Each structure stands twice: as C-alpha cells, then as structure tokens.
Amino acid sequence: MRYLPLTDIDREDMLARIGVSDVDALFSDVPAGKLLKAPVDLPRAKGELEVERILGKMAGKNTAASAVPFFVGAGAYKHHVPATVDHLIQRSEFLTSYTPYQPEIAQGTLQYLFEFQTQVAALTGMEVANASMYDGSTGTGEAVLMAHRVTRRRKAVLSGGLHPHYTAVVETLSEMANDEVVALTPDVSASEDILSQIDDSTSCVVVQSPDVFGNLRDLKPIAEKAHAHGALLIAVFTEVVSLGAVVPPGAQDADIVVGEGQSIGNALNFGGPYVGLFAAKSKYIRQMPGRLCGETVDSTGQRGFVLTLSTREQHIRRDKATSNICTNSGLCVLAFTIHMTLLGQTGLARLAEVNHANAVKLADALAGVEGVAVLNDSFFNEFTVKLKKPAAEVVEVLAAKGILAGVPVSRLLPRAGLDDLLIVASTEVNTDEDRAALVAALVEVL
Amino acid sequence: MLNRQGRPTQAGEASHEEHLTFTGNKALQQVEPLIFEIGHHESTGVDIDKPAPFKSRLGKHARQGEIGLPGLSEPETMRHFVRLSQKNYGIDTGLFPLGSCTMKHNARLNEKVARLPGFSDVHPLQPTSTVPGALDLMLELARYLMTLTGMPAVALSPKAGAHGEACGMMAIKAAIAAKGEGATRNVVLVPESAHGTNPATAALIGFSVKAVPARPDGTVAVEDVKALLGPDIAAIMLTNPNTCGIFEPQIVEIAAAMHEAGAYFYCDGANFNAIVGKARPGDLGVDAMHINLHKTFSTPHGGGGPGAGPVVLSERLAPFAPVPFIHVENGKPHLVESRGEAPAGNQPFGRMTAFHGQMGMYVRALAYMLSHGSDGMRQASEDAVLNANYIRAGLSDLMSLPFPDHPSMHEVLFDDEWLKGSGVSTLDFAKAMIDEGYHPMTVYFPLVVHGAMLIEPTESESKAALDLFIATLRDLAIAAKGNDKERFTSAPHHAPIRRLDETRAARSPVLKWEKPAAAKAAE
C-alpha cells in the first residue's frame, strides 16, 4: 500500500518495543466479538492508474458547465477562475495545514484570513467580517440565530425572494429550536409587503438582493422599519460578484450581511465546498458565530495574527457557545482572497459590468423570442422568464440538445404553481454564440 | 544626510535598528506586508475587456464610489501568497501530531481527480439527467461508508463534523417528536471529556445538556450513565474512541442502556480513523455517527477547512434523514430535493444546506478509499494505533500518562504532572517543539486532565520519523526537567515570528486592516 510507510519488519520491531505480541492486543478494549476478523466486504487496494480510471469514467458521464452553453445559476455561478488561484491554493503549506492553533507557524493562514475579513467588510460595506462559514445558506441560518441572541426574540421574517433552499435551512433550524419563522410567499415581482410583517416581537427580517428571481431590492426602508421595532435586518446575497456593481447592504443600514462567496475563486463542485461570507456591525462582534482572526504583536513587537475572541466559541463556552462551528472554509477562503486580490476593485467592477452586460444582452435576446417574457425590471446577472410551456420540460429538451438553459422554479419550489418560470443566469463566460444557441433552441422548442 | 530623493546617504541613518537585517527579512523568511499596504485601487491582475456600450438594468441600485479594495498584478499576487505559504506548517512540511485533528498524508491523486471537470465543473441545479456520474459517485461513497460502519443509511449533505453532529441530533429529535415525546425528552447527556462541539450542538437545536462525569481511568462508566437516565433523556453524545484516546470498553452496555430507556446513542465519529476496518459502530449499538471525511479519509484541511461530515444512521433514524438524498427506484437513482417529494415511509426532518453537500470532498474521500481498499484501510487503522503506542512506549518513562490502564488508540494522552516544579508549562513545551521543526501536539485538550498533551502521529509516519520525534521529545523533556527553563518560556526562537500576544488581540480586537491615520488625513 503506497501510502503506508511501515514495513512488516518495522511493525514487528515496534510491537516488541511496546511489549505486545500482536497488534490486536492494542484493541483489547473493543468488546469481545466486536473486533472484525477479516477486512470488510469492499474491493481491495488499487493502484493510482486504476483509481484514476474509475473516477475518470464517473466524471466523464457528467456534462461539465464549460462544455456547453450554460445559463444555470440560482445560488451557484459559473465564472472564470485565473490559473494562479488553483496553483497557489495547492501550495503544500496551505493545502495541508490545519486550523491555525499555533499562530507562530501559521502566519500564512492567519494573514490571509485577516485579508479576507478586510475584503469582505469592504465589499459588503460592513464593519467586521468573520473568517468564513460553510456556505451562504448555513451562514443565513447562523445569522438568524445570532439575531435571536442579540434581540432576545425568536421570530424571524423571511422574504419570499430568499432562495428557497436558504429558507428551508432556516426553517429546519428554527423548527428544531422551537423558534418562529414567518416565510412570505415567493413572489417573482418582488412586490411583497414585508413591512407589515415587522412588529415588536420580530427578531430579524431576512431579505435577499438580488433575490432568487434576480430582482434588485431596496433594503433601506426595510432596515428603517426593522430598527423602529428593535429588529435586525439580515441582508443576503447568493452572487458576490453583484457587489462590484450594486449598492452594498452596509450602505443600506443592514445589521448582518451573509452571502455565498463561491463565485470568487471557487468552482461549482456540484454544490460544495463553497464559502460563506458573514459580516456585521461591530457592536455585535461577541455574538458572531465562527472563527475570527485578529491582529497583535509578538514578544519583539513585530506584527502578527492570531485566532481571537475564542471565548465565544464551542471549545470554551460549550453549551453556551455562539455556534457549534469548528471547521471553517479555510482553503475556499484562500481561493477567494487570491482571486479578489487579482481583481482588486478595478477588476471586480469590470467583471461585474461584463456580467451585467451579458445578462442584459441575453434578456434582450430572449425577450424577442415568441413565448418568452422577461419578468424583471431590474437585475444583475440573473433574471426570470415566463415560458409558454412548463420550464422543467423545456430545460430537459434543451439539455438533450446540449444547452443548459437555467433553473426551473419548480425545481426549487415544487407545487408553488410557478411551473412556467425559468431562472436564467449569465456571466462573463457566456459568448454571443452561447446566447444565439439558446435563442435558436427556444424558438424551436416553444 | 538625505539625497535629493529623500533617501539616506550614510550608514546608520535608516531606521532599521530593531531588526537583525536592514529590511527585517531573514534569507528565506520574508516580512510580507498586507495586500492593502502593497496594492493600489487602480491595479489589477486580470485582463477583462470593457463591454460594448449597453443600457444598464441596475436602475437606482448601481454602486457609487470606491469599494476600497486594492488589486495586485499577477506576479505580485504570486509572490505575496507564496511568501505567506512559507510561513505555514503543513503535513507535507513535517510531522503534525495534532491529536483529535488527524493530520495524515494528503495524496495528490485525490486533488487530481477532484479537479476533473465532470466533478468540479458541474452545477448542483443542472438537470440530474446530465450528472449521472455525480449521482453514481454519491451512491458509491454512501455504500463505502455504510459498509465500513455497518449502518443501513447515510445522510451525505452535512458540510463539516459539527454540522454532521447537528444532522444526527436533528434526526434524533425528529424521531422523538414522531413518537409524541417531543415535549418531554429534551435532555442530552454529554461526557465531560467530549468535544466542545457536542454540548454546543445539543444546545443549538434546543436540548438542554447534562454532563456525565469522567471516571479516573478516562472512560465513561455505564453505571454513571444509568444513574442519569429517565424519561427526560433524549440521547447521549459519546465520542469513541474517546478524546483521551481510549476505546470506551462499556460502549455496548451504554448503548443498550440508552435504548432500554427509550433514548438514542449518538456517537461522535471524529476518531473513527482508529477503528476503520477493525470494528463497526453499527455492531456497537450506535444510532447516528458523523464521519469527518477530511480526517478519516484524508482530504486536505486547508487551514481549517473545508470539511465534510456525512452521518450514518440506524434503521430507526433512517426515515428522518434530511433532503436532499438519492432514492433508488427500479435500479435508477433519483434525487429527492424537497420534503414533499419524499417517497413513502420517509419523513425528512428538513434541509441542512443549500445543495447536496461537499461533492469535492466526496471525490477525494472515495479516491482515498479506493486506493487503500478494505485491506489498506484496515492496515491504516492498525498502523495509526501502532504508531501512537510506539510513541507512548518511547516517552512514558519521562512524561506522565494520566490513564495508564488502557492502551492508547490512534493518539496518546500525556498530562503536565511530569513538568511540576520545572516552571515550564504545557504551552512552553509545545512552543519549544516548534524550534525543533515540529508542529506541536494538541494542548490543553481534553479538559479532563491538567495540562493535556495529545499526540496523534497517524499511520502515514515512518518508523524513522517516529524514532527521531521520540528522541527529540526525550531531549526536550530532559531539558525541561533540568535547568533550561528559559529555552522553553521564551520559545519559539526560530519561527518566522516570536510568541504572540493573544491577550492583547482579544482585549482590543483589530479584525481588519484600517488605513493609517496619517494616510487618511492626507486625503
């Protein structure tokens, strides 16, 4: 077995030094009869070539986003990631390191976490950010719990424009803890009356912008009403590139901002690993979940970084902790930080502009197809169209033609009666040819 | 004196006195500023063409003004992050004996296959008809996990160990509610020696927590558990092998006692790597257990993540597994994505995360399992246990063992009894290990012993590496007990940076870079 350095002679030698006759003597605490006598019923060890073949075959059965005209979004986005990013995150000392519990030999990890926190704070327009969450959806769940701790109330109001999976994550957590959730009906026109849902028992209002249907939302009036009732505004985004083009939630007085960071530096990965972004007003630092990296000095006065405010964390506060989170998304954070460093604000703004331009071109092209209506007034790189046939069927037919057209709303919200709606995303990877192919195929199918 | 550019013209005029070198750099150890100190708002390391003029649809939502983010060119970016990487210790650097964290070899084959476009470049919401291979992979991973644990079901979606704990405990909570006992069974037993994530998880989902005392031998006794049982007890969360590195000898009796009392047995599977292929949790009476794919099956830890925490479930809990999951009907896999779509007999408790979980980690874990095979995984567990006990045998005459009566599993626990009177603390000893080129062991955990030092070598260390490690630790131990206190209390001496002031960081938190006041004033 190529990964195991011990030889049989080593093993014998070591057992002798320990003073036992065979290795099973070291498993003597395993109850009688429970120690397996033989290997379990799985295939035996395989060489590198064979493993590559097996997994290559599985991978080959899937349609990769880069191989086809691709317009699928709704929470995860296909972007171009510079080659530098993947090269750097595979540096051994990044890839194979652990949580930086020994800061003197983990300054590489700690410094990029500090840079990441600063980048996220700047992007969202907030005062502080943590060193990442698992993803946007679990981050949203944690934000709601945090709002409950801050306000000592337990009712969350969720916008109908929140990604239905995010809503489900919050509902699952709340159901378990007996907290109350008011989830508004999904409404593609973003004309929901969320203000009337806010009262003195509300802990937080959760609003996504751009929302799951692509609409850009005005958060300020919601923040005002929430604050008037002592509630917090949690602003959510699933496409971080949008922050290069739109007013950040911090400028609209959000209290907590959570989002999905996958778009910057990270691949689609069929759903994970991704990276959750989490920022807040600094007065709430001690209620924030997850890891935080802070600046300090060493014994000679030189600047350095450490994990800090750990008195909020599970390993000290146990059942009183702000969260049970232990692992974060370290390597995904690194990919994010490197890609964001390459972009800078100039590159990010340009990337956002190209995303928006491509989406506008696509919307205009689709609007010209008979049987297609574009429903959004304003959007960033994603919008919703109404088709004259069930969207799931259309998507399936187009997939067979080698075009991945988008996400049918019925996939996210079965039985919501929104079967004719399709969420379409466009990024910098889409070309004129991709758009023409989609339009031509839709003309044929509809 | 200064020249026309304002630069010093004579030696000693530069203000570098506090450093050994003029720049503060030491050969390969480079002082690396933050990107905010070297980048510019105008700089960028990407070339993206400006789009042709178009009519914006952002409406009134268009961003005004600066974002406040610097950029770096590609070469500057490369150098910055390469230099940062050089300030890090990883398992590829050397022995990384962090107990409870399991730092083993990360095979690059796993990285290679995880990057195949058919895995990395597929979207979770593209039609399932276009991702049959991804579903195959999830099913195959599930089969491996169920076979290794002897459990009938697995929920793949949790994104880390602690997330998996939450998943398992939610399934337990849902099962209790389904029996109509939701209002009364609301207490979870957690041993004092448990990971902090256990009580935090139980509390997170609305249970109250009762501690089970640790026995003087480091294990949990079935009598102590029985004494706490009653109609209010929902479950126990027990780590096995436990955080003291001991296989709980009474685990079968504890499980039986829980079941008899109408409660469930959650096993924290963080240390599963000690028994893979040797014992199956399903045979011990476990109802739910998370598996840290990133530990047990070696996916990169990447500075703390990403993780992946699938949960295996017993027959009684299987119906409550969260969405999404794959349901196989007539030999065809079908992805169930919402509660309402669940096939008859299933009552999913909800959803843990937006998509299907950590696909990228699934690929790596499966590549690890295929590479090792059933024989190799069994051998890996044996070698991990052998290595830990070899270190124990090599050090136990100098360092004190709090629990000498049980063999150590994959990790060996020492305490600081042997350092008494030396003026050297566990932390000092750990920092001195850095000077010897080792990552320190886990310190001050588990909390049940004073000054804990938890050493986990894993199976990927050779005998030669262990011999050198043992010899070094012996020398350090002898120095610590001798009169060489200063060497320890001021360590590390040879790291890129000296000991950091953690109190200062917590007392006045600085959590992001701010433009210096002078630069702000100049604007």
Coordinates of C-alpha atoms in Angstrom, one line a residue, chain A residues 1-6 8 10-15 17-18 23-31 34-48 51-52 54-67 70 72-78 82 84 86-129 134-135 137-138 142 145 163-166 168-173 175-178 209 216-219 242-248 252 260 267-274 285-286 292-300 302-309 314-315 318-332 334 337-351 353-354 356-357 360-361 363-364 374 376-380 395-396 399 404 406-408 410-412 414-415 428, chain B residues 19 24 31-37 41-46 48-51 54-63 66-74 77-78 80-82 84-93 96 98 100-101 103 105-138 140 143-144 147-148 159-163 165-166 170-171 173-174 190-197 199-201 203-206 209 246-249 251-252 274-275 277-280 283-284 294-295 300-307 335 337-341 349-361 363 366-368 370-383 385-387 389-390 393 406-409 427 430-431 434 438-441 443 447 459-463 466-467 492 495-502 504-507 509-513:
Chain A
M1 CA 0.0 0.0 0.0
R2 CA 1.8 3.0 -1.3
Y3 CA 0.6 5.4 1.4
L4 CA 1.8 3.3 4.4
P5 CA 5.4 3.7 5.3
L6 CA 5.7 0.9 7.9
D8 CA 6.3 -5.7 8.3
D10 CA 9.1 -2.3 11.3
R11 CA 5.8 -3.5 12.7
E12 CA 7.3 -6.5 14.4
D13 CA 10.0 -4.4 15.9
M14 CA 7.6 -1.8 17.2
L15 CA 5.2 -4.3 18.7
R17 CA 9.2 -2.4 21.9
I18 CA 5.7 -1.8 23.1
V23 CA -1.5 -5.5 17.1
D24 CA -4.9 -6.8 18.2
A25 CA -3.6 -6.6 21.8
L26 CA -3.8 -2.8 21.3
F27 CA -7.5 -3.2 20.5
S28 CA -8.2 -5.0 23.8
D29 CA -10.8 -2.5 24.9
V30 CA -13.0 -3.4 21.9
P31 CA -15.7 -5.7 23.4
K34 CA -17.0 -6.9 18.1
L35 CA -13.5 -6.9 16.6
L36 CA -13.7 -7.8 12.9
K37 CA -11.7 -10.8 12.0
A38 CA -11.3 -10.0 8.3
P39 CA -11.5 -7.0 6.0
V40 CA -15.0 -5.7 5.3
D41 CA -16.7 -6.5 2.1
L42 CA -15.2 -3.9 -0.2
P43 CA -12.7 -4.1 -3.0
R44 CA -9.0 -4.4 -2.1
A45 CA -6.4 -1.7 -2.7
K46 CA -6.0 -0.3 -6.1
G47 CA -3.1 1.4 -7.9
E48 CA -3.1 5.1 -8.9
V51 CA -8.4 4.8 -9.3
E52 CA -7.9 7.4 -12.0
I54 CA -12.7 4.5 -12.2
L55 CA -13.2 8.1 -11.2
G56 CA -12.5 9.4 -14.7
K57 CA -15.2 7.2 -16.0
M58 CA -17.7 8.6 -13.5
A59 CA -16.7 12.2 -14.2
G60 CA -17.0 11.5 -17.9
K61 CA -20.7 10.8 -17.6
N62 CA -21.4 14.3 -16.4
T63 CA -21.9 17.3 -18.6
A64 CA -19.4 20.0 -17.5
A65 CA -20.5 23.6 -17.5
S66 CA -17.6 24.7 -19.6
A67 CA -18.5 22.1 -22.3
F70 CA -24.5 27.3 -19.8
V72 CA -27.6 27.8 -14.7
G73 CA -27.4 29.9 -11.5
A74 CA -29.9 30.3 -8.6
G75 CA -27.2 30.2 -5.9
A76 CA -24.1 29.0 -7.6
Y77 CA -22.4 30.6 -10.6
K78 CA -20.0 29.6 -13.4
P82 CA -7.5 32.6 -13.0
T84 CA -2.9 31.4 -10.5
D86 CA -5.6 27.0 -8.2
H87 CA -1.8 26.9 -8.3
L88 CA -1.5 28.9 -5.2
I89 CA -4.1 27.0 -3.1
Q90 CA -2.2 23.8 -3.9
R91 CA 0.9 25.0 -2.2
S92 CA 1.6 22.3 0.3
E93 CA 1.9 24.6 3.2
F94 CA -1.6 26.0 2.5
L95 CA -3.3 22.8 1.4
T96 CA -2.1 20.5 4.1
S97 CA -2.2 22.8 7.2
Y98 CA -4.8 22.7 9.9
T99 CA -6.7 25.4 11.8
P100 CA -4.1 27.9 13.0
Y101 CA -4.0 26.9 16.6
Q102 CA -0.2 27.6 16.8
P103 CA 0.0 31.1 15.4
E104 CA 3.8 31.3 15.2
I105 CA 3.9 28.7 12.5
A106 CA 0.5 29.5 10.9
Q107 CA 1.1 33.2 9.9
G108 CA 0.4 32.3 6.3
T109 CA -3.1 31.1 7.1
L110 CA -3.8 33.8 9.6
Q111 CA -2.7 36.7 7.4
Y112 CA -4.9 35.6 4.5
L113 CA -7.8 35.2 7.0
F114 CA -7.2 38.8 8.1
E115 CA -7.0 39.9 4.5
F116 CA -10.2 38.0 3.7
Q117 CA -12.0 39.6 6.7
T118 CA -11.0 43.1 5.4
Q119 CA -12.0 42.3 1.8
V120 CA -15.4 41.0 2.9
A121 CA -16.0 44.0 5.2
A122 CA -15.1 46.4 2.3
L123 CA -17.3 44.5 -0.2
T124 CA -20.4 44.4 2.0
G125 CA -19.8 47.9 3.5
M126 CA -19.8 46.4 7.0
E127 CA -17.6 47.0 10.0
V128 CA -16.5 43.4 10.7
A129 CA -16.4 40.1 9.0
Y134 CA -19.5 26.8 5.3
D135 CA -21.7 28.5 2.7
S137 CA -27.3 29.0 3.3
T138 CA -25.8 27.8 6.6
E142 CA -26.4 31.2 11.8
L145 CA -29.7 32.5 15.5
H163 CA -33.5 31.4 -2.1
P164 CA -36.0 28.6 -1.2
H165 CA -33.1 26.3 0.0
Y166 CA -31.9 29.1 2.3
A168 CA -35.5 25.6 4.2
V169 CA -32.2 25.7 6.2
V170 CA -33.6 28.5 8.4
E171 CA -36.9 26.7 8.9
T172 CA -35.1 23.4 9.8
L173 CA -33.0 25.1 12.5
E175 CA -38.3 24.0 13.9
M176 CA -35.7 22.2 16.0
A177 CA -35.2 25.0 18.5
N178 CA -38.9 25.9 18.5
S209 CA -30.8 41.1 -3.1
L216 CA -32.6 44.0 -7.0
R217 CA -34.2 45.1 -3.8
D218 CA -34.2 48.4 -1.9
L219 CA -33.2 47.4 1.6
S242 CA -23.0 41.7 -7.8
L243 CA -21.3 43.7 -5.0
G244 CA -19.0 45.0 -7.7
A245 CA -21.9 46.8 -9.3
V246 CA -24.7 47.5 -6.8
V247 CA -25.1 49.5 -3.6
P248 CA -23.7 47.3 -0.8
Q252 CA -28.4 50.5 3.3
E260 CA -22.3 32.9 -0.9
A267 CA -15.5 26.0 -8.7
L268 CA -19.2 24.8 -8.9
N269 CA -18.3 21.4 -7.4
F270 CA -21.9 20.1 -7.7
G271 CA -22.8 22.1 -4.6
G272 CA -19.7 22.3 -2.4
P273 CA -17.3 23.0 -0.9
Y274 CA -18.3 26.7 -1.0
I285 CA -18.9 41.0 17.4
R286 CA -19.3 39.0 20.5
L292 CA -12.2 35.4 13.9
C293 CA -8.7 36.4 13.2
G294 CA -7.2 39.4 14.9
E295 CA -4.0 41.5 14.7
T296 CA -1.5 41.5 17.6
V297 CA 2.3 41.7 18.2
D298 CA 4.9 39.1 19.1
S299 CA 7.3 39.4 22.1
T300 CA 9.6 41.6 20.0
Q302 CA 6.5 42.6 15.4
R303 CA 3.0 42.5 13.9
G304 CA 1.3 39.1 13.8
F305 CA -2.1 37.5 13.7
V306 CA -4.0 35.1 15.9
L307 CA -7.4 33.5 16.2
T308 CA -9.2 35.6 18.7
L309 CA -12.3 36.2 20.8
Q314 CA -17.7 26.0 21.5
H315 CA -14.5 24.7 22.9
R318 CA -19.6 24.6 25.3
D319 CA -23.4 24.6 25.6
K320 CA -23.4 28.4 25.9
A321 CA -21.3 29.0 22.7
T322 CA -22.4 31.3 19.9
S323 CA -22.3 28.4 17.5
N324 CA -21.0 24.8 17.3
I325 CA -18.8 25.7 14.3
C326 CA -15.3 24.3 14.5
T327 CA -14.1 23.9 10.9
N328 CA -14.5 26.9 8.5
S329 CA -13.9 27.0 4.8
G330 CA -10.2 27.9 5.0
L331 CA -9.0 26.7 1.6
C332 CA -12.0 28.2 -0.1
L334 CA -7.8 31.4 0.3
T337 CA -8.8 36.1 -1.3
I338 CA -6.3 35.3 -4.1
H339 CA -8.9 35.8 -6.8
M340 CA -10.1 39.0 -5.1
T341 CA -6.5 40.3 -4.8
L342 CA -6.0 39.7 -8.5
L343 CA -9.3 41.5 -9.3
G344 CA -8.9 44.4 -7.0
Q345 CA -11.8 46.9 -7.1
T346 CA -10.9 47.8 -10.7
G347 CA -11.1 44.2 -11.9
L348 CA -14.2 43.4 -9.8
A349 CA -16.1 46.4 -11.1
R350 CA -15.2 45.4 -14.7
L351 CA -16.1 41.8 -14.1
E353 CA -20.0 45.2 -15.6
V354 CA -19.3 42.4 -18.1
H356 CA -24.4 42.6 -16.2
A357 CA -23.8 43.5 -19.9
V360 CA -28.8 42.4 -20.4
K361 CA -27.9 41.1 -23.9
A363 CA -32.6 39.3 -21.6
D364 CA -33.0 41.4 -24.8
V374 CA -38.7 38.6 -19.2
N376 CA -37.7 41.6 -14.1
D377 CA -37.5 45.4 -14.1
S378 CA -34.0 45.5 -12.6
F379 CA -31.5 42.7 -12.3
F380 CA -27.8 42.0 -12.1
V395 CA -34.9 22.6 -19.8
E396 CA -34.9 18.8 -20.3
A399 CA -30.3 19.6 -22.1
L404 CA -28.1 24.0 -20.0
G406 CA -31.3 27.6 -16.4
V407 CA -33.2 26.5 -13.3
P408 CA -36.9 25.8 -13.5
S410 CA -40.5 24.2 -9.9
R411 CA -37.1 22.6 -9.1
L412 CA -36.7 24.9 -6.1
P414 CA -42.4 22.3 -6.4
R415 CA -46.2 22.7 -6.1
E428 CA -18.6 36.6 -18.3
Chain B
H19 CA 15.9 44.3 13.1
G24 CA 13.6 42.9 8.5
V31 CA 8.5 40.1 6.0
E32 CA 5.3 40.3 3.9
P33 CA 3.0 43.3 4.2
L34 CA -0.7 43.1 3.8
I35 CA -2.2 43.4 0.3
F36 CA -3.7 46.6 1.4
E37 CA -0.3 48.0 2.0
H41 CA -7.1 50.7 -6.2
E42 CA -6.2 51.0 -9.9
S43 CA -4.1 47.9 -10.1
T44 CA -5.4 44.6 -11.3
G45 CA -4.1 41.1 -12.1
V46 CA -6.9 40.2 -14.6
I48 CA -11.2 41.8 -18.8
D49 CA -12.3 43.8 -21.9
K50 CA -14.8 46.6 -21.4
P51 CA -18.1 45.6 -22.7
F54 CA -25.3 48.9 -23.3
K55 CA -28.3 50.1 -21.3
S56 CA -27.9 49.2 -17.6
R57 CA -30.8 47.4 -15.9
L58 CA -29.4 48.1 -12.4
G59 CA -31.8 51.0 -12.0
K60 CA -31.2 53.0 -8.8
H61 CA -29.2 50.2 -7.3
A62 CA -25.9 51.0 -9.1
R63 CA -23.0 51.3 -6.8
E66 CA -14.9 53.3 -4.4
I67 CA -15.2 49.8 -2.9
G68 CA -11.9 50.3 -1.1
L69 CA -10.2 47.1 -2.4
P70 CA -6.6 47.1 -3.7
G71 CA -5.5 44.9 -6.5
L72 CA -2.2 43.3 -7.3
S73 CA -0.7 42.3 -10.7
E74 CA -0.3 38.6 -11.3
T77 CA 0.0 38.2 -6.3
M78 CA 2.1 35.1 -6.9
H80 CA 2.6 37.6 -1.9
F81 CA 0.9 34.3 -1.5
V82 CA 4.0 32.2 -2.0
L84 CA 2.7 33.7 3.0
S85 CA 2.7 30.0 2.4
Q86 CA 6.3 29.8 3.6
K87 CA 5.2 31.0 7.0
N88 CA 2.9 27.9 7.4
Y89 CA 3.4 24.4 8.7
G90 CA 1.6 21.6 6.9
I91 CA 1.6 17.8 7.0
D92 CA 3.8 18.0 3.9
T93 CA 6.3 20.1 5.9
F96 CA 2.0 17.2 12.6
L98 CA -2.3 17.2 16.5
S100 CA -8.1 14.8 17.7
C101 CA -7.4 16.6 14.4
M103 CA -3.2 15.1 10.1
H105 CA -0.9 12.3 4.2
N106 CA -3.0 14.1 1.6
A107 CA -2.5 12.2 -1.6
R108 CA -2.3 14.4 -4.7
L109 CA -4.2 11.8 -6.7
N110 CA -7.2 12.9 -4.7
E111 CA -6.6 16.5 -5.8
K112 CA -6.2 15.5 -9.4
V113 CA -9.5 13.5 -9.6
A114 CA -11.5 16.1 -7.7
R115 CA -10.5 18.6 -10.4
L116 CA -11.9 16.6 -13.3
P117 CA -14.4 18.9 -15.0
G118 CA -17.0 16.2 -14.7
F119 CA -16.9 16.7 -10.9
S120 CA -15.6 20.2 -10.3
D121 CA -17.4 22.0 -13.1
V122 CA -21.0 20.7 -12.7
H123 CA -23.7 22.8 -11.2
P124 CA -25.9 21.4 -8.3
L125 CA -29.1 22.5 -10.2
Q126 CA -28.3 21.4 -13.7
P127 CA -30.7 18.7 -14.8
T128 CA -30.0 15.4 -13.0
S129 CA -30.1 13.7 -16.4
T130 CA -26.8 15.5 -17.1
V131 CA -25.0 14.3 -14.0
P132 CA -25.5 10.5 -13.7
G133 CA -21.8 10.1 -12.8
A134 CA -22.1 12.5 -9.9
L135 CA -25.1 10.5 -8.5
D136 CA -23.1 7.3 -9.0
L137 CA -20.2 8.8 -7.0
M138 CA -22.5 9.8 -4.2
E140 CA -20.7 4.6 -4.2
R143 CA -22.0 2.3 0.0
Y144 CA -18.4 2.5 1.3
T147 CA -20.2 -0.9 4.8
L148 CA -17.3 0.4 6.9
K159 CA -20.7 20.3 5.5
A160 CA -18.4 19.6 8.5
G161 CA -18.1 17.4 11.5
A162 CA -20.1 19.8 13.8
H163 CA -22.7 20.2 11.1
E165 CA -23.5 16.3 14.7
A166 CA -26.3 18.7 14.2
M170 CA -31.9 16.6 14.5
A171 CA -32.7 13.1 13.2
K173 CA -35.1 15.0 17.7
A174 CA -37.4 14.3 14.8
V190 CA -22.6 14.7 27.2
P191 CA -19.5 13.4 29.0
E192 CA -17.1 15.9 30.5
S193 CA -14.4 14.7 28.1
A194 CA -16.4 15.4 25.0
H195 CA -15.5 17.8 22.2
G196 CA -17.0 21.2 22.9
T197 CA -18.9 20.9 19.6
P199 CA -22.7 20.3 24.0
A200 CA -22.8 23.3 21.6
T201 CA -24.7 21.2 19.0
A203 CA -27.9 23.3 22.8
L204 CA -28.1 24.7 19.3
I205 CA -31.1 22.6 18.5
G206 CA -32.9 23.1 21.7
V209 CA -27.3 19.4 28.4
I246 CA -9.3 5.3 24.7
F247 CA -11.8 2.9 23.2
E248 CA -14.8 3.1 25.5
P249 CA -14.9 -0.5 26.9
I251 CA -19.9 1.2 24.9
V252 CA -22.1 -1.8 24.1
A274 CA -8.6 4.5 14.8
I275 CA -11.1 1.6 14.0
G277 CA -11.9 -1.9 9.1
K278 CA -11.4 -3.1 12.7
A279 CA -14.8 -2.5 14.3
R280 CA -18.1 -1.2 13.1
D283 CA -22.3 -3.6 15.8
L284 CA -21.9 -1.5 18.9
H294 CA -11.4 15.3 5.9
K295 CA -9.8 13.5 8.8
P300 CA -6.9 18.5 2.7
H301 CA -7.6 20.5 5.9
G302 CA -6.6 23.7 4.1
G303 CA -6.1 25.9 7.2
G304 CA -9.2 24.6 8.9
G305 CA -11.5 23.5 6.1
P306 CA -13.5 22.7 4.0
G307 CA -14.7 19.7 5.9
L335 CA -32.6 12.9 -6.3
E337 CA -34.8 17.6 -3.1
S338 CA -37.8 18.6 -1.0
R339 CA -39.8 17.1 1.9
G340 CA -42.9 16.8 -0.2
E341 CA -41.2 14.6 -2.8
F349 CA -36.6 16.5 9.1
G350 CA -35.7 19.3 6.7
R351 CA -32.7 20.6 4.9
M352 CA -29.2 21.3 6.3
T353 CA -27.6 23.2 3.4
A354 CA -28.5 24.8 0.1
F355 CA -27.2 22.0 -2.2
H356 CA -26.1 18.4 -2.0
G357 CA -23.1 18.8 0.3
Q358 CA -19.3 18.7 -0.2
M359 CA -19.0 16.9 -3.6
G360 CA -15.4 18.0 -3.9
M361 CA -14.7 16.3 -0.6
V363 CA -14.4 12.6 -4.6
L366 CA -13.6 8.0 -2.3
A367 CA -10.3 8.2 -4.1
Y368 CA -8.6 7.6 -0.7
L370 CA -10.4 3.1 -3.5
S371 CA -6.7 3.5 -3.2
H372 CA -6.5 1.8 0.2
G373 CA -9.1 -0.8 -0.3
S374 CA -10.7 -2.8 2.5
D375 CA -7.3 -4.3 3.3
G376 CA -5.4 -1.0 3.2
M377 CA -7.9 0.9 5.4
R378 CA -7.7 -1.9 8.0
Q379 CA -3.9 -1.7 7.8
A380 CA -4.0 2.1 8.1
S381 CA -6.0 1.9 11.4
E382 CA -3.7 -0.7 12.8
D383 CA -0.6 1.3 11.8
V385 CA -2.8 2.7 16.6
L386 CA 0.7 1.0 16.5
N387 CA 2.4 4.4 15.9
N389 CA 1.5 3.2 21.2
Y390 CA 5.1 3.2 19.9
A393 CA 6.3 3.4 24.8
H406 CA -5.9 1.4 28.8
P407 CA -4.0 1.0 25.5
S408 CA -3.9 4.2 23.5
M409 CA -5.8 4.0 20.3
L427 CA 2.3 25.6 26.2
A430 CA 4.7 23.0 22.7
K431 CA 6.4 26.2 21.6
I434 CA 8.4 24.5 17.0
Y438 CA 7.7 20.1 14.7
H439 CA 4.1 21.3 14.8
P440 CA 3.1 21.0 18.4
M441 CA 0.7 18.4 19.6
V443 CA -2.5 21.2 24.1
L447 CA -10.1 19.4 29.5
E459 CA -0.4 5.9 10.0
S460 CA 1.5 8.0 7.5
E461 CA 4.6 8.4 9.7
S462 CA 7.5 6.0 9.1
K463 CA 9.4 4.3 11.9
L466 CA 8.8 8.4 14.8
D467 CA 12.3 7.5 16.2
P492 CA 9.8 29.8 19.8
A495 CA 9.8 30.5 14.0
P496 CA 9.1 33.3 11.4
I497 CA 7.7 35.2 14.4
R498 CA 8.1 35.0 18.2
R499 CA 5.4 34.2 20.7
L500 CA 2.3 36.2 20.0
D501 CA 0.3 38.2 22.5
E502 CA -3.1 36.6 22.4
R504 CA -3.9 41.9 23.5
A505 CA -5.7 40.6 20.4
A506 CA -8.8 39.7 22.5
R507 CA -8.7 42.8 24.7
P509 CA -9.8 43.4 18.8
V510 CA -8.4 44.5 15.4
L511 CA -10.2 42.4 12.9
K512 CA -9.5 44.2 9.7
W513 CA -6.9 46.5 8.2

